[in-house]
Amino acid sequence: MNITLRQLKVFEAVARHLNFTRAGAELFLTQPAVSMQIKQLEEQVGQPLFEQLGKKIHLTDPGREVFRYSQAISNQLSELQNVLEEMKGLQHGRLTLALASTANYFLPTLLGVFNQRHRGVTVDIEVTNRENLLRALAANSIDFAIMGHPPDGLGLESSPFLDNPLVVLAAPDHPLAGHERIPPERLAQETFISRERGSGTRAARERFFAEHGGISFGKTMEMNSNEAIKQAVQAGLGLGVLSIHTMEVELMLNRLVTLDVAGFPIMRHWYIVHREGKRFTTIAQAFKEFVLHEAATLLNVPGPGQAITQSAQ
Ligand code: PGA
């Protein structure tokens, strides 16, 4: 069956008026043009849609079914038109984000502000590891990923919007707490609690120590959550290297301290990443601009390139 929307529209007008001439007047068509459309539709359906009894035309049983469906189709089309109109605006729509687990510490604050400005916008968020973020970008199943710098050559566009300083954290009563300019080699005697393979934080820490003489630690433990690492460090199980964003509260309450290790903080950056050439809805474009221009100020954290000082930690 090869029915066109045009045929359905003409049919619907005739079915409403039960009169070819009046339907034609409504659609600015001549009566023969209306008859032609109905004839073609009847050929496609394979059954008559109208019958003439005396001077009046009536819908046949198949005609009534076609009328029911054509009304449903027109309703759906006008609903689609409304949805598309709304999506051109800034008050409705859906944003799909995927976050590196560490980004989960600051993104809700940003979303809170964005949501106040765009009340009707729904945001879907997946918090996952770097490998899955790259997979979601490749599958084009998300609008944006918030992550550390993605690898080159994957057809991705990434823009930095926030510094991500990685610090060495310790329990406040750790023997190295309060020492100044601790040489990185000194840490070789310590137990380290590390993020899982695939974590950007872990990769950056490994690169740092590889570049500083290939230090290997006395002992390492592995945990796949920033929260678990903070708890373990607080409990005195060892040292950790995590983003400063994960431990604002613990530093304020003096449950954790950062160690002044030479070469730290390791300065990473947060990027908003999407596929090259992705066509954005108005709301997705607005979100990207919001993140790029307002995130650093709203979070009171330096933007990329603005130096972080020890006291800012
Ligand atoms: P995470 O952080 O993967 O260690 O959570 C993201 C990054 O720093 O790249």
PDB file of N, CA and C in Angstrom, residues 128-164:
ATOM      1  N   THR A 128      30.012   6.935  34.373  1.00  0.00           N
ATOM      2  CA  THR A 128      30.677   5.701  33.983  1.00  0.00           C
ATOM      3  C   THR A 128      32.180   5.928  33.796  1.00  0.00           C
ATOM      4  N   ASN A 129      32.891   4.893  33.374  1.00  0.00           N
ATOM      5  CA  ASN A 129      34.328   5.093  33.208  1.00  0.00           C
ATOM      6  C   ASN A 129      34.666   5.575  31.800  1.00  0.00           C
ATOM      7  N   ARG A 130      35.917   5.926  31.648  1.00  0.00           N
ATOM      8  CA  ARG A 130      36.375   6.572  30.408  1.00  0.00           C
ATOM      9  C   ARG A 130      36.122   5.712  29.167  1.00  0.00           C
ATOM     10  N   GLU A 131      36.346   4.413  29.314  1.00  0.00           N
ATOM     11  CA  GLU A 131      36.165   3.521  28.172  1.00  0.00           C
ATOM     12  C   GLU A 131      34.706   3.554  27.684  1.00  0.00           C
ATOM     13  N   ASN A 132      33.775   3.493  28.643  1.00  0.00           N
ATOM     14  CA  ASN A 132      32.354   3.535  28.274  1.00  0.00           C
ATOM     15  C   ASN A 132      31.944   4.884  27.704  1.00  0.00           C
ATOM     16  N   LEU A 133      32.584   5.940  28.196  1.00  0.00           N
ATOM     17  CA  LEU A 133      32.281   7.273  27.653  1.00  0.00           C
ATOM     18  C   LEU A 133      32.651   7.319  26.180  1.00  0.00           C
ATOM     19  N   LEU A 134      33.811   6.781  25.856  1.00  0.00           N
ATOM     20  CA  LEU A 134      34.258   6.803  24.455  1.00  0.00           C
ATOM     21  C   LEU A 134      33.334   5.941  23.597  1.00  0.00           C
ATOM     22  N   ARG A 135      32.866   4.846  24.179  1.00  0.00           N
ATOM     23  CA  ARG A 135      31.945   3.966  23.438  1.00  0.00           C
ATOM     24  C   ARG A 135      30.618   4.697  23.157  1.00  0.00           C
ATOM     25  N   ALA A 136      30.110   5.407  24.167  1.00  0.00           N
ATOM     26  CA  ALA A 136      28.838   6.139  23.993  1.00  0.00           C
ATOM     27  C   ALA A 136      28.994   7.240  22.942  1.00  0.00           C
ATOM     28  N   LEU A 137      30.151   7.890  22.923  1.00  0.00           N
ATOM     29  CA  LEU A 137      30.390   8.929  21.907  1.00  0.00           C
ATOM     30  C   LEU A 137      30.438   8.300  20.519  1.00  0.00           C
ATOM     31  N   ALA A 138      31.120   7.153  20.416  1.00  0.00           N
ATOM     32  CA  ALA A 138      31.242   6.486  19.106  1.00  0.00           C
ATOM     33  C   ALA A 138      29.865   6.059  18.605  1.00  0.00           C
ATOM     34  N   ALA A 139      28.983   5.640  19.532  1.00  0.00           N
ATOM     35  CA  ALA A 139      27.649   5.171  19.140  1.00  0.00           C
ATOM     36  C   ALA A 139      26.675   6.336  18.927  1.00  0.00           C
ATOM     37  N   ASN A 140      27.134   7.551  19.171  1.00  0.00           N
ATOM     38  CA  ASN A 140      26.300   8.748  19.046  1.00  0.00           C
ATOM     39  C   ASN A 140      25.038   8.643  19.914  1.00  0.00           C
ATOM     40  N   SER A 141      25.171   7.987  21.089  1.00  0.00           N
ATOM     41  CA  SER A 141      23.993   7.807  21.944  1.00  0.00           C
ATOM     42  C   SER A 141      23.884   8.902  23.000  1.00  0.00           C
ATOM     43  N   ILE A 142      24.824   9.839  23.015  1.00  0.00           N
ATOM     44  CA  ILE A 142      24.763  10.949  23.978  1.00  0.00           C
ATOM     45  C   ILE A 142      25.025  12.258  23.242  1.00  0.00           C
ATOM     46  N   ASP A 143      24.582  13.355  23.892  1.00  0.00           N
ATOM     47  CA  ASP A 143      24.919  14.665  23.309  1.00  0.00           C
ATOM     48  C   ASP A 143      26.361  15.013  23.652  1.00  0.00           C
ATOM     49  N   PHE A 144      26.693  14.881  24.955  1.00  0.00           N
ATOM     50  CA  PHE A 144      28.022  15.293  25.405  1.00  0.00           C
ATOM     51  C   PHE A 144      28.582  14.300  26.416  1.00  0.00           C
ATOM     52  N   ALA A 145      29.902  14.219  26.446  1.00  0.00           N
ATOM     53  CA  ALA A 145      30.584  13.562  27.563  1.00  0.00           C
ATOM     54  C   ALA A 145      31.370  14.631  28.300  1.00  0.00           C
ATOM     55  N   ILE A 146      31.415  14.507  29.628  1.00  0.00           N
ATOM     56  CA  ILE A 146      32.251  15.398  30.432  1.00  0.00           C
ATOM     57  C   ILE A 146      33.375  14.520  30.963  1.00  0.00           C
ATOM     58  N   MET A 147      34.585  14.796  30.537  1.00  0.00           N
ATOM     59  CA  MET A 147      35.676  13.849  30.818  1.00  0.00           C
ATOM     60  C   MET A 147      37.030  14.537  30.690  1.00  0.00           C
ATOM     61  N   GLY A 148      38.087  13.782  31.015  1.00  0.00           N
ATOM     62  CA  GLY A 148      39.437  14.263  30.749  1.00  0.00           C
ATOM     63  C   GLY A 148      39.672  14.230  29.244  1.00  0.00           C
ATOM     64  N   HIS A 149      40.838  14.696  28.816  1.00  0.00           N
ATOM     65  CA  HIS A 149      41.080  14.839  27.378  1.00  0.00           C
ATOM     66  C   HIS A 149      40.921  13.498  26.656  1.00  0.00           C
ATOM     67  N   PRO A 150      40.045  13.440  25.623  1.00  0.00           N
ATOM     68  CA  PRO A 150      39.875  12.171  24.903  1.00  0.00           C
ATOM     69  C   PRO A 150      41.048  11.943  23.943  1.00  0.00           C
ATOM     70  N   PRO A 151      41.282  10.705  23.528  1.00  0.00           N
ATOM     71  CA  PRO A 151      42.376  10.465  22.592  1.00  0.00           C
ATOM     72  C   PRO A 151      42.101  11.155  21.255  1.00  0.00           C
ATOM     73  N   ASP A 152      43.172  11.508  20.544  1.00  0.00           N
ATOM     74  CA  ASP A 152      43.013  12.113  19.218  1.00  0.00           C
ATOM     75  C   ASP A 152      42.606  11.035  18.220  1.00  0.00           C
ATOM     76  N   GLY A 153      42.096  11.484  17.072  1.00  0.00           N
ATOM     77  CA  GLY A 153      41.854  10.564  15.960  1.00  0.00           C
ATOM     78  C   GLY A 153      40.541   9.796  16.048  1.00  0.00           C
ATOM     79  N   LEU A 154      39.645  10.176  16.970  1.00  0.00           N
ATOM     80  CA  LEU A 154      38.373   9.445  17.079  1.00  0.00           C
ATOM     81  C   LEU A 154      37.207  10.260  16.508  1.00  0.00           C
ATOM     82  N   GLY A 155      37.517  11.359  15.834  1.00  0.00           N
ATOM     83  CA  GLY A 155      36.454  12.184  15.266  1.00  0.00           C
ATOM     84  C   GLY A 155      35.652  12.903  16.350  1.00  0.00           C
ATOM     85  N   LEU A 156      36.337  13.348  17.411  1.00  0.00           N
ATOM     86  CA  LEU A 156      35.643  14.015  18.512  1.00  0.00           C
ATOM     87  C   LEU A 156      36.108  15.466  18.612  1.00  0.00           C
ATOM     88  N   GLU A 157      35.176  16.308  19.066  1.00  0.00           N
ATOM     89  CA  GLU A 157      35.562  17.694  19.307  1.00  0.00           C
ATOM     90  C   GLU A 157      35.515  17.912  20.815  1.00  0.00           C
ATOM     91  N   SER A 158      36.605  18.425  21.378  1.00  0.00           N
ATOM     92  CA  SER A 158      36.617  18.584  22.833  1.00  0.00           C
ATOM     93  C   SER A 158      37.083  19.990  23.189  1.00  0.00           C
ATOM     94  N   SER A 159      36.408  20.595  24.159  1.00  0.00           N
ATOM     95  CA  SER A 159      36.765  21.952  24.588  1.00  0.00           C
ATOM     96  C   SER A 159      36.971  21.941  26.094  1.00  0.00           C
ATOM     97  N   PRO A 160      38.125  22.464  26.556  1.00  0.00           N
ATOM     98  CA  PRO A 160      38.374  22.491  28.001  1.00  0.00           C
ATOM     99  C   PRO A 160      37.544  23.592  28.652  1.00  0.00           C
ATOM    100  N   PHE A 161      37.063  23.340  29.863  1.00  0.00           N
ATOM    101  CA  PHE A 161      36.291  24.396  30.529  1.00  0.00           C
ATOM    102  C   PHE A 161      36.641  24.562  32.005  1.00  0.00           C
ATOM    103  N   LEU A 162      37.472  23.665  32.552  1.00  0.00           N
ATOM    104  CA  LEU A 162      37.733  23.751  33.991  1.00  0.00           C
ATOM    105  C   LEU A 162      39.041  23.033  34.303  1.00  0.00           C
ATOM    106  N   ASP A 163      39.800  23.581  35.244  1.00  0.00           N
ATOM    107  CA  ASP A 163      40.986  22.864  35.711  1.00  0.00           C
ATOM    108  C   ASP A 163      40.570  21.660  36.550  1.00  0.00           C
ATOM    109  N   ASN A 164      41.399  20.657  36.533  1.00  0.00           N
ATOM    110  CA  ASN A 164      41.133  19.468  37.349  1.00  0.00           C
ATOM    111  C   ASN A 164      42.439  19.073  38.042  1.00  0.00           C
TER     112      ASN A 164
END
